[in-house]
Short mmCIF file of C-alpha atoms in Angstrom, two decimals:
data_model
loop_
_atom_site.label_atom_id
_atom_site.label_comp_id
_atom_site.label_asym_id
_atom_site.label_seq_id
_atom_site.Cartn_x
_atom_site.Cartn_y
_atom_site.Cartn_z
CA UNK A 1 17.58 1.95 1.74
CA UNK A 2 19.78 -0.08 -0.34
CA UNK A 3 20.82 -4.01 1.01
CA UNK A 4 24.67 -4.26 1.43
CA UNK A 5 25.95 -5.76 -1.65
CA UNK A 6 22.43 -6.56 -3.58
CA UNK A 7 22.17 -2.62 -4.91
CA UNK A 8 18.59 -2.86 -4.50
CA UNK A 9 16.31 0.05 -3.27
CA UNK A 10 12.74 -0.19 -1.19
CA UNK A 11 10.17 1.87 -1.31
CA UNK A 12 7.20 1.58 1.28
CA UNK A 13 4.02 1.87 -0.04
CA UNK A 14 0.99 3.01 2.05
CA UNK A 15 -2.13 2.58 0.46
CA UNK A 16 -5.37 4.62 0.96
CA UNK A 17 -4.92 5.15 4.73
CA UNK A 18 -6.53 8.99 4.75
CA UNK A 19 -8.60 10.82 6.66
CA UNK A 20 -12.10 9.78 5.22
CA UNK A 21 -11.54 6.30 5.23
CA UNK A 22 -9.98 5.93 8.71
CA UNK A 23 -12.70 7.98 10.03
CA UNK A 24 -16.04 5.65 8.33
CA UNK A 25 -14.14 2.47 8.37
CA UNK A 26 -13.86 1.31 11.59
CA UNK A 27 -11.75 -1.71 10.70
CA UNK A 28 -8.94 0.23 9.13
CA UNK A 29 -8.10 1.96 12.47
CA UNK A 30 -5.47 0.05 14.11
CA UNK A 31 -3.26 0.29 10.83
CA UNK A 32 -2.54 4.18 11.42
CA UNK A 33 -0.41 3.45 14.99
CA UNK A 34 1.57 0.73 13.50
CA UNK A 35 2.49 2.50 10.45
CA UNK A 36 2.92 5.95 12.87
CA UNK A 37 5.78 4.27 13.91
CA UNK A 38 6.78 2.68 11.05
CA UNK A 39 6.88 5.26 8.60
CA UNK A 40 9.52 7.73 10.55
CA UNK A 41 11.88 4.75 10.72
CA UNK A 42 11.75 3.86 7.80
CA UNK A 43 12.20 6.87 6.21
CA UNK A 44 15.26 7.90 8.25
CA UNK A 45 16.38 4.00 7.03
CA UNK A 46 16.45 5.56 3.48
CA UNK A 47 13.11 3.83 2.51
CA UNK A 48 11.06 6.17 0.16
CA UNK A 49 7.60 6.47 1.21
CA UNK A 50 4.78 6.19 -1.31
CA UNK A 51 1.42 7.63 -0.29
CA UNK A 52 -1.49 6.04 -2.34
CA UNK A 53 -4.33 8.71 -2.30
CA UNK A 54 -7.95 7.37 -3.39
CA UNK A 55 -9.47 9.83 -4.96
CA UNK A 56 -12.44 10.13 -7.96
CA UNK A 57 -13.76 13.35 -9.89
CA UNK A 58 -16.48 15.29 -8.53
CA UNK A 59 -18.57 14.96 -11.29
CA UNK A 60 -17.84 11.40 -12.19
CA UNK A 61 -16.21 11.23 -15.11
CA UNK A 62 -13.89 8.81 -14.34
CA UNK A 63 -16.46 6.16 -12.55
CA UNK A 64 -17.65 3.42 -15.34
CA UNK A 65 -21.26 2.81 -15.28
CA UNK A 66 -19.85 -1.17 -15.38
CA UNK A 67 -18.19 -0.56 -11.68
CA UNK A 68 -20.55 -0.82 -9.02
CA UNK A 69 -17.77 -0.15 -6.81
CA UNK A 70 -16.60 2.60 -7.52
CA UNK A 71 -19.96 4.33 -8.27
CA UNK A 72 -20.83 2.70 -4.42
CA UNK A 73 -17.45 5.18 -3.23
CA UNK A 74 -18.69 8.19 -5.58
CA UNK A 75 -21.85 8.30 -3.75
CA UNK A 76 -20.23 8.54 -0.57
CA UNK A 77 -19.52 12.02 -1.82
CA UNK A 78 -16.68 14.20 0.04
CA UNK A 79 -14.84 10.66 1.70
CA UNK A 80 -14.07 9.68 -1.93
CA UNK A 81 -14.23 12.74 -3.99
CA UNK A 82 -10.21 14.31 -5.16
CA UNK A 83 -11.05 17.86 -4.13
CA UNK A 84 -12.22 17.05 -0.13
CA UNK A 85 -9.75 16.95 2.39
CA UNK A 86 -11.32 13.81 3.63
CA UNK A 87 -9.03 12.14 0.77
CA UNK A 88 -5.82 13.20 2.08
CA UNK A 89 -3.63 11.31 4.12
CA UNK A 90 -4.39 10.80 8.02
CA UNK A 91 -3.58 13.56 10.13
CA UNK A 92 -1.49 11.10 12.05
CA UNK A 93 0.77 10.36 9.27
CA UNK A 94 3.86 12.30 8.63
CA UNK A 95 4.16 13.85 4.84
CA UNK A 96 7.53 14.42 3.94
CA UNK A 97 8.80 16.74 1.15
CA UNK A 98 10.91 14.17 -0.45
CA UNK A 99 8.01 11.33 -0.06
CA UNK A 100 5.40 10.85 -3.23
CA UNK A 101 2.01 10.87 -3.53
CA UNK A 102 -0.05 9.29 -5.93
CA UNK A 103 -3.12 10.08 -7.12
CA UNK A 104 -5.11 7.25 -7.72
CA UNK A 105 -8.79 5.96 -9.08
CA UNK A 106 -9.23 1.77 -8.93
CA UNK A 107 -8.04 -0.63 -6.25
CA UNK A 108 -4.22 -1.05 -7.94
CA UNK A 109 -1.91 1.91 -7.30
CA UNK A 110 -0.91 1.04 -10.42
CA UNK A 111 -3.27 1.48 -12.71
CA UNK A 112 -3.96 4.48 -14.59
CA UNK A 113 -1.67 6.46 -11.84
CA UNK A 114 2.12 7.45 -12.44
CA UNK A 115 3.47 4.80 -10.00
CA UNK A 116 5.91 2.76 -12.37
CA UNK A 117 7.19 6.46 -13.53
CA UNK A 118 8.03 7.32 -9.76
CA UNK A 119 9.56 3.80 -8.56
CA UNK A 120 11.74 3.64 -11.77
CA UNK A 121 12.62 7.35 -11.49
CA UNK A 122 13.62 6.77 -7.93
CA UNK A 123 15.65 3.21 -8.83
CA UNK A 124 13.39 1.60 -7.03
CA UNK A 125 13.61 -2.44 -7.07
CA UNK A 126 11.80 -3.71 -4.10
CA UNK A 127 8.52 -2.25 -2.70
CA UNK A 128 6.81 -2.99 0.67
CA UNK A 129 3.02 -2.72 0.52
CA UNK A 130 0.32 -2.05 3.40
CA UNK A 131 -2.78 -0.27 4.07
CA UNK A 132 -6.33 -1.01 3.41
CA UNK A 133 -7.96 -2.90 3.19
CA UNK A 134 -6.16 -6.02 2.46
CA UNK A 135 -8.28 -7.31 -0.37
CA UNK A 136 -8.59 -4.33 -2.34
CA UNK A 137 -5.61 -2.04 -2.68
CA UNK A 138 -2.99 -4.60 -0.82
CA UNK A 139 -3.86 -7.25 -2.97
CA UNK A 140 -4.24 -5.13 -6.54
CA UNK A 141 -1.10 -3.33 -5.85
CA UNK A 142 0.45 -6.56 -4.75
CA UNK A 143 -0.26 -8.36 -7.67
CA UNK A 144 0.41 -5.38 -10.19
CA UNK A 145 3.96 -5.03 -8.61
CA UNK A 146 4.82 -8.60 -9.11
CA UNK A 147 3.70 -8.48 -12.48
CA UNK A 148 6.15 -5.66 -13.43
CA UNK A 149 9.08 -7.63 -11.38
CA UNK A 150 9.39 -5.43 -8.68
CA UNK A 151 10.51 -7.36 -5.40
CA UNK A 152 7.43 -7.84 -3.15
CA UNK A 153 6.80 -8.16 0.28
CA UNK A 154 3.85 -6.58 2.57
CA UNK A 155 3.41 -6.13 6.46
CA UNK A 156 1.01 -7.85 7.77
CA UNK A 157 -0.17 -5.88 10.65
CA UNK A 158 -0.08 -2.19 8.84
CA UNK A 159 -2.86 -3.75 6.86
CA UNK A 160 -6.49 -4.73 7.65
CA UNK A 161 -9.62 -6.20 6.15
CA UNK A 162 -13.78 -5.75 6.70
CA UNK A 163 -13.38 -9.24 6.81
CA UNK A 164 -10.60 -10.74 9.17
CA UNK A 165 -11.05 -14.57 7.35
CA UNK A 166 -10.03 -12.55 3.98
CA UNK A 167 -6.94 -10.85 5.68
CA UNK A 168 -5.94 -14.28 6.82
CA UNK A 169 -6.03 -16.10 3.85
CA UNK A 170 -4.25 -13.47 2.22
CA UNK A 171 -1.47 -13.49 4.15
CA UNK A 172 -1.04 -16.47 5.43
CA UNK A 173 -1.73 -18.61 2.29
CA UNK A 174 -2.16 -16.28 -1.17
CA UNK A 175 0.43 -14.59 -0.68
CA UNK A 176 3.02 -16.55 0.57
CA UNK A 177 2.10 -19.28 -2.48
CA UNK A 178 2.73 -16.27 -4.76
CA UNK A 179 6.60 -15.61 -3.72
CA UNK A 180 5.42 -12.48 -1.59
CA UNK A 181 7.48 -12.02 1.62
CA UNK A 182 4.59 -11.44 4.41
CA UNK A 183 5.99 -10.13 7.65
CA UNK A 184 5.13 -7.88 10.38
CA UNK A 185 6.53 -3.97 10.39
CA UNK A 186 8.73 -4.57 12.90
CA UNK A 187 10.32 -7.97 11.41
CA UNK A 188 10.86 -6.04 8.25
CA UNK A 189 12.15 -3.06 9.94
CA UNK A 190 14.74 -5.65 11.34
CA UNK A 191 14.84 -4.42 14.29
CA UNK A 192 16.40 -7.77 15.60
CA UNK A 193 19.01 -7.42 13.24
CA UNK A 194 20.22 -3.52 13.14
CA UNK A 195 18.99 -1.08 10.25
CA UNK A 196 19.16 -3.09 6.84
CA UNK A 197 15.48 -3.92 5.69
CA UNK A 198 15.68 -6.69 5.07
CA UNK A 199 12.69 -8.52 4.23
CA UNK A 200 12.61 -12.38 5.76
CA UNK A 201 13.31 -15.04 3.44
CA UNK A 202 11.13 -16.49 0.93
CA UNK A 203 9.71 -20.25 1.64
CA UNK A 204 10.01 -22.89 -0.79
CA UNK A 205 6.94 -22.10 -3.43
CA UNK A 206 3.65 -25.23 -3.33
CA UNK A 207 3.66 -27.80 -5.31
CA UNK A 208 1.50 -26.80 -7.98
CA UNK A 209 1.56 -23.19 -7.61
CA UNK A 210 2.37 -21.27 -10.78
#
């Protein structure tokens, strides 16, 4: 989708909402109706959709012997492992031909994946992020995207948390103090307001927040 008169296009970035997750996490449940819905319309708004797939080597090549968390996820075997299906996206999800997935192995869809290649290939200048959980891939990708001046926003309810006082701080206050546009998926839909996504305004930044 591209804003009347700004030029800018938005991508929608789902991260790490597949099968193997949804189906040992019970807190990252209520994510896959919201973004059921979401998804579809956005897609037919012109968004691209971005599929974040976490996913590590069988064998564990790619799982430092310094990161205890992701040695805690290769142990979990077949949820976290590239080749089971229990890494691909949730069956309740729609796939499209013309949406991308990445392939990814730490918290930030950025990092080490072909994301940047993808979003700049595309002419992509503003990305909406979601998933879960909130303080892992949300947050990483959120920060990563800001740091490569990409317009950010993220919606609120198509993400989730283990721990709900994390979510809330996040986007309620972190966020928000960072210049990141935090709104439901139906405010940034728009659906008060006709098609354009448009993402709500941004409040005045803290005092003291740099």
């Amino acid at each position: 989708m591209t804003r009347a008169g700004d030029g800018l296009r938005t991508a929608l970035i789902v991260g790490d909402v597949q099968t193997g997750i949804i189906r040992e996490f019970r807190f990252a449940r209520p994510v896959v109706s919201v973004l059921a819905q979401t998804i579809p319309m956005a897609r037919r708004a012109g968004v691209h959709i971005v599929y974040l797939r976490a996913g590590l080597r069988p064998n564990g090549t790619d799982v430092h012997p310094n990161n205890a968390v992701m040695q805690q996820f290769h142990a979990m075997a077949d949820v976290f492992h590239e080749t089971s299906d229990d890494t691909w996206i949730d069956d309740a999800l729609t796939v499209d031909p013309a949406d991308s997935v990445v392939l990814k192995r730490r918290a930030s869809g950025f990092a080490g994946t072909d994301l940047d290649l993808v979003l700049r290939s595309q002419r992509i200048d503003r990305v909406a992020i979601c998933g879960v959980a909130s303080s892992a891939v949300v947050a990483a990708t959120v920060y990563a995207a800001a740091d490569l001046d990409y317009e950010v926003s993220v919606l609120s309810d198509a993400c989730a948390d283990p721990d709900p006082a994390a979510h809330q701080f996040l986007m309620e206050t972190l966020f928000p103090a960072r210049g990141v546009a935090v709104s439901t998926a139906g405010e940034w839909l728009g659906r008060d307001r006709g098609p354009a996504l448009e993402p709500p305004p941004r409040g005045p930044e803290p005092p003291g927040v740099h």
